[in-house]
Amino acid sequence: MAAAAPEVAVETEGAVGIVAINRPAALNALSISVMDALLEALGGFDRDPAIRAMVLAGLPRAFAAGADIGEMKHIADSKGADKALSLHLARWDKIALLKKPVVAAVSGFALGGGCELAMACDLIVASETAVFGQPEVQIGVMAGAGGTQRLTKIIGQALSMEMNLTGRRLTAREALSFGLVNRVVPVESYLVEAKKLAQLIAAQPPLAVQAAKASVRAAVDLKSSEGLAFERRLFFSLFDTRDQKEGMKAFAEKRKPVWSGQ
Ligand code: HXC
């Protein structure tokens, strides 16, 4: 008998690391084992100097239809939830804390923990069939991995309330109009477009990219004055890099820079 396909597939294209969830029978539900495999793969790319950007993809029918309800339905009370799920929820934060940029390639369902996973990434390329939602209220709970926090900061309170309180889903076009995704493309090309965006990022000087990512992220968590101070520190730190010397020299010499990543 052939070995079962792994739940998470990993490959590279040049300096881009691609991680794809592959659990079609459960619409890519994010079980502990799937999230562990995702973190191992993404964490490995984050530490690999040959990789400069990542793509996190699902399947055309589902990016991920949420955390695995089968793993939660037996939990008896809040203490049990804390014990069983605290570490699991931390996996979403660990993805948000990766140093290198991650482009989510989202098609089909991105619901509950799936929507939260897409938001833990840095950019989202959506197919025309993508559907975003926080439907946890419909199974008696609420979002627990950023669906009331990240979503509200991205799309605002009115719509976030509606999504979290009624389970309203957003189409890809709506998600674009509310600033949740970067672009909407035909389903046939969402993965290719996500890879192209990742390649474009990977072609930039990596230390500057990582500093810019950290600084944009800080805009969400820090108050304005702290965020500006953090930005300034990172900006100055880039003058310690070879890529700053190369970038500015190449500009003056009217040639393309060659990035060393140092
Ligand atoms: C486990 C899931 C699942 C999930 C789908 N499946 N979503 N299994 N966890 N989150 C399984 C179904 O049980 C079914 O398995 C198979 O995938 C196909 O799903 P269907 O329901 O038959 O497909 P369809 O009728 O097309 O409906 C698709 C759907 C629906 C609208 C996406 O599956 C759905 O509502 N899923 C749950 C969405 C949700 O509530 N997500 C939030 C989860 S809580 P079988 O074996 O029957 O074929 C969450 C908390 C996050 O994410 C906090 C972080 C821990």
JSON list of C-alpha atoms in Angstrom, two decimals, residues 29-250:
[
{"chain": "A", "resi": 29, "resn": "ALA", "atom": "CA", "xyz": [-8.84, 21.39, 9.80]},
{"chain": "A", "resi": 30, "resn": "LEU", "atom": "CA", "xyz": [-5.93, 22.52, 11.95]},
{"chain": "A", "resi": 31, "resn": "SER", "atom": "CA", "xyz": [-5.29, 19.64, 14.30]},
{"chain": "A", "resi": 32, "resn": "ILE", "atom": "CA", "xyz": [-2.40, 19.69, 16.75]},
{"chain": "A", "resi": 33, "resn": "SER", "atom": "CA", "xyz": [-0.37, 17.51, 14.39]},
{"chain": "A", "resi": 34, "resn": "VAL", "atom": "CA", "xyz": [-1.04, 19.80, 11.39]},
{"chain": "A", "resi": 35, "resn": "MET", "atom": "CA", "xyz": [-0.09, 22.91, 13.37]},
{"chain": "A", "resi": 36, "resn": "ASP", "atom": "CA", "xyz": [3.04, 21.23, 14.70]},
{"chain": "A", "resi": 37, "resn": "ALA", "atom": "CA", "xyz": [4.09, 20.23, 11.21]},
{"chain": "A", "resi": 38, "resn": "LEU", "atom": "CA", "xyz": [3.39, 23.76, 9.93]},
{"chain": "A", "resi": 39, "resn": "LEU", "atom": "CA", "xyz": [5.50, 25.28, 12.68]},
{"chain": "A", "resi": 40, "resn": "GLU", "atom": "CA", "xyz": [8.33, 22.87, 12.13]},
{"chain": "A", "resi": 41, "resn": "ALA", "atom": "CA", "xyz": [8.40, 23.63, 8.40]},
{"chain": "A", "resi": 42, "resn": "LEU", "atom": "CA", "xyz": [7.98, 27.40, 8.71]},
{"chain": "A", "resi": 43, "resn": "GLY", "atom": "CA", "xyz": [10.38, 27.59, 11.65]},
{"chain": "A", "resi": 44, "resn": "GLY", "atom": "CA", "xyz": [12.95, 25.62, 9.65]},
{"chain": "A", "resi": 45, "resn": "PHE", "atom": "CA", "xyz": [12.67, 28.08, 6.75]},
{"chain": "A", "resi": 46, "resn": "ASP", "atom": "CA", "xyz": [12.86, 31.01, 9.17]},
{"chain": "A", "resi": 47, "resn": "ARG", "atom": "CA", "xyz": [16.23, 29.70, 10.39]},
{"chain": "A", "resi": 48, "resn": "ASP", "atom": "CA", "xyz": [17.55, 28.74, 6.94]},
{"chain": "A", "resi": 49, "resn": "PRO", "atom": "CA", "xyz": [19.79, 31.53, 5.55]},
{"chain": "A", "resi": 50, "resn": "ALA", "atom": "CA", "xyz": [19.02, 30.39, 1.97]},
{"chain": "A", "resi": 51, "resn": "ILE", "atom": "CA", "xyz": [15.32, 31.24, 2.43]},
{"chain": "A", "resi": 52, "resn": "ARG", "atom": "CA", "xyz": [14.13, 34.86, 2.35]},
{"chain": "A", "resi": 53, "resn": "ALA", "atom": "CA", "xyz": [10.34, 34.59, 2.21]},
{"chain": "A", "resi": 54, "resn": "MET", "atom": "CA", "xyz": [7.67, 31.93, 2.66]},
{"chain": "A", "resi": 55, "resn": "VAL", "atom": "CA", "xyz": [4.31, 30.94, 1.26]},
{"chain": "A", "resi": 56, "resn": "LEU", "atom": "CA", "xyz": [1.72, 29.19, 3.41]},
{"chain": "A", "resi": 57, "resn": "ALA", "atom": "CA", "xyz": [-0.91, 27.57, 1.22]},
{"chain": "A", "resi": 58, "resn": "GLY", "atom": "CA", "xyz": [-3.99, 25.42, 1.60]},
{"chain": "A", "resi": 59, "resn": "LEU", "atom": "CA", "xyz": [-5.97, 23.53, -1.00]},
{"chain": "A", "resi": 60, "resn": "PRO", "atom": "CA", "xyz": [-8.24, 25.09, -3.65]},
{"chain": "A", "resi": 61, "resn": "ARG", "atom": "CA", "xyz": [-11.38, 24.04, -1.69]},
{"chain": "A", "resi": 62, "resn": "ALA", "atom": "CA", "xyz": [-10.11, 25.03, 1.74]},
{"chain": "A", "resi": 63, "resn": "PHE", "atom": "CA", "xyz": [-7.23, 27.01, 3.13]},
{"chain": "A", "resi": 64, "resn": "ALA", "atom": "CA", "xyz": [-8.42, 25.68, 6.50]},
{"chain": "A", "resi": 65, "resn": "ALA", "atom": "CA", "xyz": [-11.97, 25.28, 7.89]},
{"chain": "A", "resi": 66, "resn": "GLY", "atom": "CA", "xyz": [-10.83, 26.00, 11.42]},
{"chain": "A", "resi": 67, "resn": "ALA", "atom": "CA", "xyz": [-9.19, 24.29, 14.33]},
{"chain": "A", "resi": 68, "resn": "ASP", "atom": "CA", "xyz": [-10.08, 20.60, 14.51]},
{"chain": "A", "resi": 69, "resn": "ILE", "atom": "CA", "xyz": [-13.49, 20.48, 16.19]},
{"chain": "A", "resi": 70, "resn": "GLY", "atom": "CA", "xyz": [-12.99, 16.76, 16.84]},
{"chain": "A", "resi": 71, "resn": "GLU", "atom": "CA", "xyz": [-10.09, 17.61, 19.15]},
{"chain": "A", "resi": 72, "resn": "MET", "atom": "CA", "xyz": [-12.17, 20.13, 21.12]},
{"chain": "A", "resi": 73, "resn": "LYS", "atom": "CA", "xyz": [-15.58, 18.55, 21.48]},
{"chain": "A", "resi": 74, "resn": "HIS", "atom": "CA", "xyz": [-14.65, 16.35, 24.46]},
{"chain": "A", "resi": 75, "resn": "ILE", "atom": "CA", "xyz": [-13.30, 19.21, 26.57]},
{"chain": "A", "resi": 76, "resn": "ALA", "atom": "CA", "xyz": [-15.44, 19.37, 29.73]},
{"chain": "A", "resi": 77, "resn": "ASP", "atom": "CA", "xyz": [-14.80, 22.81, 31.21]},
{"chain": "A", "resi": 78, "resn": "SER", "atom": "CA", "xyz": [-12.69, 25.97, 31.14]},
{"chain": "A", "resi": 79, "resn": "LYS", "atom": "CA", "xyz": [-9.84, 24.34, 33.09]},
{"chain": "A", "resi": 80, "resn": "GLY", "atom": "CA", "xyz": [-9.81, 21.53, 30.59]},
{"chain": "A", "resi": 81, "resn": "ALA", "atom": "CA", "xyz": [-9.81, 24.03, 27.72]},
{"chain": "A", "resi": 82, "resn": "ASP", "atom": "CA", "xyz": [-6.86, 25.89, 29.22]},
{"chain": "A", "resi": 83, "resn": "LYS", "atom": "CA", "xyz": [-4.96, 22.63, 29.68]},
{"chain": "A", "resi": 84, "resn": "ALA", "atom": "CA", "xyz": [-5.79, 21.21, 26.28]},
{"chain": "A", "resi": 85, "resn": "LEU", "atom": "CA", "xyz": [-5.68, 24.33, 24.12]},
{"chain": "A", "resi": 86, "resn": "SER", "atom": "CA", "xyz": [-3.23, 26.89, 25.56]},
{"chain": "A", "resi": 87, "resn": "LEU", "atom": "CA", "xyz": [-0.27, 25.35, 23.82]},
{"chain": "A", "resi": 88, "resn": "HIS", "atom": "CA", "xyz": [-2.32, 24.85, 20.68]},
{"chain": "A", "resi": 89, "resn": "LEU", "atom": "CA", "xyz": [-3.38, 28.51, 20.52]},
{"chain": "A", "resi": 90, "resn": "ALA", "atom": "CA", "xyz": [0.22, 29.61, 21.06]},
{"chain": "A", "resi": 91, "resn": "ARG", "atom": "CA", "xyz": [1.06, 28.00, 17.73]},
{"chain": "A", "resi": 92, "resn": "TRP", "atom": "CA", "xyz": [-0.81, 30.80, 15.89]},
{"chain": "A", "resi": 93, "resn": "ASP", "atom": "CA", "xyz": [1.24, 33.40, 17.77]},
{"chain": "A", "resi": 94, "resn": "LYS", "atom": "CA", "xyz": [4.46, 31.57, 16.94]},
{"chain": "A", "resi": 95, "resn": "ILE", "atom": "CA", "xyz": [3.60, 31.85, 13.25]},
{"chain": "A", "resi": 96, "resn": "ALA", "atom": "CA", "xyz": [2.89, 35.56, 13.66]},
{"chain": "A", "resi": 97, "resn": "LEU", "atom": "CA", "xyz": [6.32, 35.93, 15.31]},
{"chain": "A", "resi": 98, "resn": "LEU", "atom": "CA", "xyz": [8.37, 34.43, 12.47]},
{"chain": "A", "resi": 99, "resn": "LYS", "atom": "CA", "xyz": [11.10, 36.82, 11.37]},
{"chain": "A", "resi": 100, "resn": "LYS", "atom": "CA", "xyz": [10.73, 36.32, 7.63]},
{"chain": "A", "resi": 101, "resn": "PRO", "atom": "CA", "xyz": [7.63, 37.38, 5.74]},
{"chain": "A", "resi": 102, "resn": "VAL", "atom": "CA", "xyz": [4.93, 34.80, 5.08]},
{"chain": "A", "resi": 103, "resn": "VAL", "atom": "CA", "xyz": [2.45, 35.14, 2.23]},
{"chain": "A", "resi": 104, "resn": "ALA", "atom": "CA", "xyz": [-0.79, 33.20, 2.79]},
{"chain": "A", "resi": 105, "resn": "ALA", "atom": "CA", "xyz": [-2.22, 31.69, -0.39]},
{"chain": "A", "resi": 106, "resn": "VAL", "atom": "CA", "xyz": [-5.92, 31.38, 0.44]},
{"chain": "A", "resi": 107, "resn": "SER", "atom": "CA", "xyz": [-8.58, 29.64, -1.61]},
{"chain": "A", "resi": 108, "resn": "GLY", "atom": "CA", "xyz": [-11.95, 28.32, -0.44]},
{"chain": "A", "resi": 109, "resn": "PHE", "atom": "CA", "xyz": [-12.77, 28.23, 3.26]},
{"chain": "A", "resi": 110, "resn": "ALA", "atom": "CA", "xyz": [-10.65, 30.28, 5.66]},
{"chain": "A", "resi": 111, "resn": "LEU", "atom": "CA", "xyz": [-12.83, 29.92, 8.73]},
{"chain": "A", "resi": 112, "resn": "GLY", "atom": "CA", "xyz": [-12.22, 30.14, 12.47]},
{"chain": "A", "resi": 113, "resn": "GLY", "atom": "CA", "xyz": [-8.64, 29.11, 13.15]},
{"chain": "A", "resi": 114, "resn": "GLY", "atom": "CA", "xyz": [-8.13, 29.11, 9.36]},
{"chain": "A", "resi": 115, "resn": "CYS", "atom": "CA", "xyz": [-8.98, 32.80, 9.06]},
{"chain": "A", "resi": 116, "resn": "GLU", "atom": "CA", "xyz": [-6.82, 33.40, 12.12]},
{"chain": "A", "resi": 117, "resn": "LEU", "atom": "CA", "xyz": [-3.95, 31.51, 10.52]},
{"chain": "A", "resi": 118, "resn": "ALA", "atom": "CA", "xyz": [-4.19, 33.64, 7.36]},
{"chain": "A", "resi": 119, "resn": "MET", "atom": "CA", "xyz": [-4.15, 36.77, 9.55]},
{"chain": "A", "resi": 120, "resn": "ALA", "atom": "CA", "xyz": [-1.08, 35.52, 11.43]},
{"chain": "A", "resi": 121, "resn": "CYS", "atom": "CA", "xyz": [0.72, 35.70, 8.08]},
{"chain": "A", "resi": 122, "resn": "ASP", "atom": "CA", "xyz": [1.95, 39.03, 6.69]},
{"chain": "A", "resi": 123, "resn": "LEU", "atom": "CA", "xyz": [0.19, 39.24, 3.35]},
{"chain": "A", "resi": 124, "resn": "ILE", "atom": "CA", "xyz": [-2.75, 37.38, 1.83]},
{"chain": "A", "resi": 125, "resn": "VAL", "atom": "CA", "xyz": [-3.27, 36.46, -1.81]},
{"chain": "A", "resi": 126, "resn": "ALA", "atom": "CA", "xyz": [-6.86, 35.23, -2.16]},
{"chain": "A", "resi": 127, "resn": "SER", "atom": "CA", "xyz": [-8.51, 33.27, -4.92]},
{"chain": "A", "resi": 128, "resn": "GLU", "atom": "CA", "xyz": [-11.92, 34.45, -6.14]},
{"chain": "A", "resi": 129, "resn": "THR", "atom": "CA", "xyz": [-13.46, 31.55, -4.21]},
{"chain": "A", "resi": 130, "resn": "ALA", "atom": "CA", "xyz": [-11.94, 32.46, -0.85]},
{"chain": "A", "resi": 131, "resn": "VAL", "atom": "CA", "xyz": [-14.35, 32.87, 2.06]},
{"chain": "A", "resi": 132, "resn": "PHE", "atom": "CA", "xyz": [-13.27, 34.40, 5.37]},
{"chain": "A", "resi": 133, "resn": "GLY", "atom": "CA", "xyz": [-15.17, 34.03, 8.61]},
{"chain": "A", "resi": 134, "resn": "GLN", "atom": "CA", "xyz": [-15.16, 33.55, 12.37]},
{"chain": "A", "resi": 135, "resn": "PRO", "atom": "CA", "xyz": [-18.09, 31.15, 12.76]},
{"chain": "A", "resi": 136, "resn": "GLU", "atom": "CA", "xyz": [-17.14, 29.87, 16.23]},
{"chain": "A", "resi": 137, "resn": "VAL", "atom": "CA", "xyz": [-20.26, 31.45, 17.74]},
{"chain": "A", "resi": 138, "resn": "GLN", "atom": "CA", "xyz": [-22.28, 28.95, 15.71]},
{"chain": "A", "resi": 139, "resn": "ILE", "atom": "CA", "xyz": [-20.65, 26.08, 17.61]},
{"chain": "A", "resi": 140, "resn": "GLY", "atom": "CA", "xyz": [-21.11, 27.68, 21.01]},
{"chain": "A", "resi": 141, "resn": "VAL", "atom": "CA", "xyz": [-17.75, 29.37, 21.48]},
{"chain": "A", "resi": 142, "resn": "MET", "atom": "CA", "xyz": [-15.86, 32.36, 20.09]},
{"chain": "A", "resi": 143, "resn": "ALA", "atom": "CA", "xyz": [-12.61, 33.00, 18.28]},
{"chain": "A", "resi": 144, "resn": "GLY", "atom": "CA", "xyz": [-9.54, 32.16, 20.36]},
{"chain": "A", "resi": 145, "resn": "ALA", "atom": "CA", "xyz": [-6.50, 32.67, 18.13]},
{"chain": "A", "resi": 146, "resn": "GLY", "atom": "CA", "xyz": [-6.79, 36.30, 17.07]},
{"chain": "A", "resi": 147, "resn": "GLY", "atom": "CA", "xyz": [-10.22, 36.39, 15.44]},
{"chain": "A", "resi": 148, "resn": "THR", "atom": "CA", "xyz": [-11.55, 39.13, 17.72]},
{"chain": "A", "resi": 149, "resn": "GLN", "atom": "CA", "xyz": [-8.19, 40.94, 17.97]},
{"chain": "A", "resi": 150, "resn": "ARG", "atom": "CA", "xyz": [-6.28, 40.84, 14.69]},
{"chain": "A", "resi": 151, "resn": "LEU", "atom": "CA", "xyz": [-9.48, 40.93, 12.64]},
{"chain": "A", "resi": 152, "resn": "THR", "atom": "CA", "xyz": [-10.83, 43.99, 14.48]},
{"chain": "A", "resi": 153, "resn": "LYS", "atom": "CA", "xyz": [-7.58, 45.86, 14.01]},
{"chain": "A", "resi": 154, "resn": "ILE", "atom": "CA", "xyz": [-7.59, 45.07, 10.30]},
{"chain": "A", "resi": 155, "resn": "ILE", "atom": "CA", "xyz": [-11.24, 45.58, 9.28]},
{"chain": "A", "resi": 156, "resn": "GLY", "atom": "CA", "xyz": [-12.65, 47.65, 12.15]},
{"chain": "A", "resi": 157, "resn": "GLN", "atom": "CA", "xyz": [-15.13, 47.07, 14.93]},
{"chain": "A", "resi": 158, "resn": "ALA", "atom": "CA", "xyz": [-18.44, 47.20, 13.01]},
{"chain": "A", "resi": 159, "resn": "LEU", "atom": "CA", "xyz": [-17.69, 44.40, 10.60]},
{"chain": "A", "resi": 160, "resn": "SER", "atom": "CA", "xyz": [-15.65, 42.37, 13.06]},
{"chain": "A", "resi": 161, "resn": "MET", "atom": "CA", "xyz": [-18.59, 42.46, 15.50]},
{"chain": "A", "resi": 162, "resn": "GLU", "atom": "CA", "xyz": [-20.92, 41.27, 12.77]},
{"chain": "A", "resi": 163, "resn": "MET", "atom": "CA", "xyz": [-18.61, 38.44, 11.77]},
{"chain": "A", "resi": 164, "resn": "ASN", "atom": "CA", "xyz": [-17.89, 37.34, 15.33]},
{"chain": "A", "resi": 165, "resn": "LEU", "atom": "CA", "xyz": [-21.46, 37.71, 16.61]},
{"chain": "A", "resi": 166, "resn": "THR", "atom": "CA", "xyz": [-23.33, 36.23, 13.65]},
{"chain": "A", "resi": 167, "resn": "GLY", "atom": "CA", "xyz": [-20.80, 34.14, 11.77]},
{"chain": "A", "resi": 168, "resn": "ARG", "atom": "CA", "xyz": [-21.13, 36.36, 8.68]},
{"chain": "A", "resi": 169, "resn": "ARG", "atom": "CA", "xyz": [-18.58, 35.39, 6.07]},
{"chain": "A", "resi": 170, "resn": "LEU", "atom": "CA", "xyz": [-16.72, 37.71, 3.72]},
{"chain": "A", "resi": 171, "resn": "THR", "atom": "CA", "xyz": [-16.22, 36.93, 0.05]},
{"chain": "A", "resi": 172, "resn": "ALA", "atom": "CA", "xyz": [-12.77, 37.47, -1.41]},
{"chain": "A", "resi": 173, "resn": "ARG", "atom": "CA", "xyz": [-13.90, 40.76, -3.02]},
{"chain": "A", "resi": 174, "resn": "GLU", "atom": "CA", "xyz": [-15.33, 42.00, 0.28]},
{"chain": "A", "resi": 175, "resn": "ALA", "atom": "CA", "xyz": [-12.13, 40.98, 2.06]},
{"chain": "A", "resi": 176, "resn": "LEU", "atom": "CA", "xyz": [-10.19, 43.04, -0.49]},
{"chain": "A", "resi": 177, "resn": "SER", "atom": "CA", "xyz": [-12.41, 46.06, -0.06]},
{"chain": "A", "resi": 178, "resn": "PHE", "atom": "CA", "xyz": [-11.99, 45.92, 3.75]},
{"chain": "A", "resi": 179, "resn": "GLY", "atom": "CA", "xyz": [-8.20, 45.58, 3.60]},
{"chain": "A", "resi": 180, "resn": "LEU", "atom": "CA", "xyz": [-7.99, 41.98, 4.80]},
{"chain": "A", "resi": 181, "resn": "VAL", "atom": "CA", "xyz": [-6.25, 40.69, 1.68]},
{"chain": "A", "resi": 182, "resn": "ASN", "atom": "CA", "xyz": [-3.67, 42.10, -0.71]},
{"chain": "A", "resi": 183, "resn": "ARG", "atom": "CA", "xyz": [-5.19, 40.87, -3.96]},
{"chain": "A", "resi": 184, "resn": "VAL", "atom": "CA", "xyz": [-7.83, 38.62, -5.45]},
{"chain": "A", "resi": 185, "resn": "VAL", "atom": "CA", "xyz": [-6.93, 36.44, -8.41]},
{"chain": "A", "resi": 186, "resn": "PRO", "atom": "CA", "xyz": [-8.54, 33.56, -10.33]},
{"chain": "A", "resi": 187, "resn": "VAL", "atom": "CA", "xyz": [-8.50, 30.26, -8.48]},
{"chain": "A", "resi": 188, "resn": "GLU", "atom": "CA", "xyz": [-6.22, 28.74, -11.13]},
{"chain": "A", "resi": 189, "resn": "SER", "atom": "CA", "xyz": [-3.45, 31.21, -10.29]},
{"chain": "A", "resi": 190, "resn": "TYR", "atom": "CA", "xyz": [-3.68, 32.01, -6.58]},
{"chain": "A", "resi": 191, "resn": "LEU", "atom": "CA", "xyz": [-0.70, 29.86, -5.67]},
{"chain": "A", "resi": 192, "resn": "VAL", "atom": "CA", "xyz": [1.42, 31.16, -8.54]},
{"chain": "A", "resi": 193, "resn": "GLU", "atom": "CA", "xyz": [0.55, 34.76, -7.60]},
{"chain": "A", "resi": 194, "resn": "ALA", "atom": "CA", "xyz": [1.39, 34.13, -3.94]},
{"chain": "A", "resi": 195, "resn": "LYS", "atom": "CA", "xyz": [4.74, 32.67, -4.97]},
{"chain": "A", "resi": 196, "resn": "LYS", "atom": "CA", "xyz": [5.39, 35.67, -7.26]},
{"chain": "A", "resi": 197, "resn": "LEU", "atom": "CA", "xyz": [4.75, 38.06, -4.38]},
{"chain": "A", "resi": 198, "resn": "ALA", "atom": "CA", "xyz": [7.06, 36.01, -2.14]},
{"chain": "A", "resi": 199, "resn": "GLN", "atom": "CA", "xyz": [9.75, 36.03, -4.87]},
{"chain": "A", "resi": 200, "resn": "LEU", "atom": "CA", "xyz": [9.46, 39.79, -5.14]},
{"chain": "A", "resi": 201, "resn": "ILE", "atom": "CA", "xyz": [10.03, 40.09, -1.38]},
{"chain": "A", "resi": 202, "resn": "ALA", "atom": "CA", "xyz": [12.87, 37.55, -1.54]},
{"chain": "A", "resi": 203, "resn": "ALA", "atom": "CA", "xyz": [14.62, 39.73, -4.12]},
{"chain": "A", "resi": 204, "resn": "GLN", "atom": "CA", "xyz": [14.92, 42.61, -1.61]},
{"chain": "A", "resi": 205, "resn": "PRO", "atom": "CA", "xyz": [17.73, 42.88, 0.98]},
{"chain": "A", "resi": 206, "resn": "PRO", "atom": "CA", "xyz": [16.67, 40.41, 3.69]},
{"chain": "A", "resi": 207, "resn": "LEU", "atom": "CA", "xyz": [17.73, 42.32, 6.81]},
{"chain": "A", "resi": 208, "resn": "ALA", "atom": "CA", "xyz": [15.85, 45.40, 5.65]},
{"chain": "A", "resi": 209, "resn": "VAL", "atom": "CA", "xyz": [12.82, 43.24, 4.85]},
{"chain": "A", "resi": 210, "resn": "GLN", "atom": "CA", "xyz": [12.86, 41.61, 8.29]},
{"chain": "A", "resi": 211, "resn": "ALA", "atom": "CA", "xyz": [13.26, 44.95, 10.05]},
{"chain": "A", "resi": 212, "resn": "ALA", "atom": "CA", "xyz": [10.39, 46.44, 8.04]},
{"chain": "A", "resi": 213, "resn": "LYS", "atom": "CA", "xyz": [8.20, 43.45, 8.86]},
{"chain": "A", "resi": 214, "resn": "ALA", "atom": "CA", "xyz": [8.92, 43.77, 12.57]},
{"chain": "A", "resi": 215, "resn": "SER", "atom": "CA", "xyz": [8.24, 47.50, 12.44]},
{"chain": "A", "resi": 216, "resn": "VAL", "atom": "CA", "xyz": [4.91, 47.19, 10.59]},
{"chain": "A", "resi": 217, "resn": "ARG", "atom": "CA", "xyz": [3.89, 44.51, 13.08]},
{"chain": "A", "resi": 218, "resn": "ALA", "atom": "CA", "xyz": [4.79, 46.84, 15.94]},
{"chain": "A", "resi": 219, "resn": "ALA", "atom": "CA", "xyz": [2.26, 49.36, 14.61]},
{"chain": "A", "resi": 220, "resn": "VAL", "atom": "CA", "xyz": [-0.47, 46.99, 15.73]},
{"chain": "A", "resi": 221, "resn": "ASP", "atom": "CA", "xyz": [0.85, 46.34, 19.23]},
{"chain": "A", "resi": 222, "resn": "LEU", "atom": "CA", "xyz": [2.59, 49.55, 20.30]},
{"chain": "A", "resi": 223, "resn": "LYS", "atom": "CA", "xyz": [1.19, 52.99, 20.88]},
{"chain": "A", "resi": 224, "resn": "SER", "atom": "CA", "xyz": [2.21, 55.56, 18.28]},
{"chain": "A", "resi": 225, "resn": "SER", "atom": "CA", "xyz": [5.16, 57.17, 20.08]},
{"chain": "A", "resi": 226, "resn": "GLU", "atom": "CA", "xyz": [6.65, 53.78, 21.02]},
{"chain": "A", "resi": 227, "resn": "GLY", "atom": "CA", "xyz": [6.10, 52.50, 17.48]},
{"chain": "A", "resi": 228, "resn": "LEU", "atom": "CA", "xyz": [7.88, 55.49, 15.97]},
{"chain": "A", "resi": 229, "resn": "ALA", "atom": "CA", "xyz": [10.81, 55.04, 18.39]},
{"chain": "A", "resi": 230, "resn": "PHE", "atom": "CA", "xyz": [10.99, 51.34, 17.52]},
{"chain": "A", "resi": 231, "resn": "GLU", "atom": "CA", "xyz": [10.90, 52.17, 13.80]},
{"chain": "A", "resi": 232, "resn": "ARG", "atom": "CA", "xyz": [13.73, 54.69, 14.21]},
{"chain": "A", "resi": 233, "resn": "ARG", "atom": "CA", "xyz": [15.90, 52.16, 16.08]},
{"chain": "A", "resi": 234, "resn": "LEU", "atom": "CA", "xyz": [15.43, 49.58, 13.37]},
{"chain": "A", "resi": 235, "resn": "PHE", "atom": "CA", "xyz": [16.02, 52.17, 10.65]},
{"chain": "A", "resi": 236, "resn": "PHE", "atom": "CA", "xyz": [19.35, 53.18, 12.23]},
{"chain": "A", "resi": 237, "resn": "SER", "atom": "CA", "xyz": [20.35, 49.54, 12.74]},
{"chain": "A", "resi": 238, "resn": "LEU", "atom": "CA", "xyz": [20.20, 48.93, 9.01]},
{"chain": "A", "resi": 239, "resn": "PHE", "atom": "CA", "xyz": [23.14, 51.34, 8.57]},
{"chain": "A", "resi": 240, "resn": "ASP", "atom": "CA", "xyz": [25.27, 48.59, 10.16]},
{"chain": "A", "resi": 241, "resn": "THR", "atom": "CA", "xyz": [24.56, 46.32, 7.18]},
{"chain": "A", "resi": 242, "resn": "ARG", "atom": "CA", "xyz": [26.55, 45.74, 4.03]},
{"chain": "A", "resi": 243, "resn": "ASP", "atom": "CA", "xyz": [23.31, 45.84, 2.07]},
{"chain": "A", "resi": 244, "resn": "GLN", "atom": "CA", "xyz": [22.78, 49.48, 3.06]},
{"chain": "A", "resi": 245, "resn": "LYS", "atom": "CA", "xyz": [26.26, 50.35, 1.70]},
{"chain": "A", "resi": 246, "resn": "GLU", "atom": "CA", "xyz": [25.63, 48.33, -1.45]},
{"chain": "A", "resi": 247, "resn": "GLY", "atom": "CA", "xyz": [22.10, 49.68, -1.99]},
{"chain": "A", "resi": 248, "resn": "MET", "atom": "CA", "xyz": [23.09, 53.33, -1.74]},
{"chain": "A", "resi": 249, "resn": "LYS", "atom": "CA", "xyz": [26.33, 52.84, -3.72]},
{"chain": "A", "resi": 250, "resn": "ALA", "atom": "CA", "xyz": [24.47, 51.03, -6.50]}
]
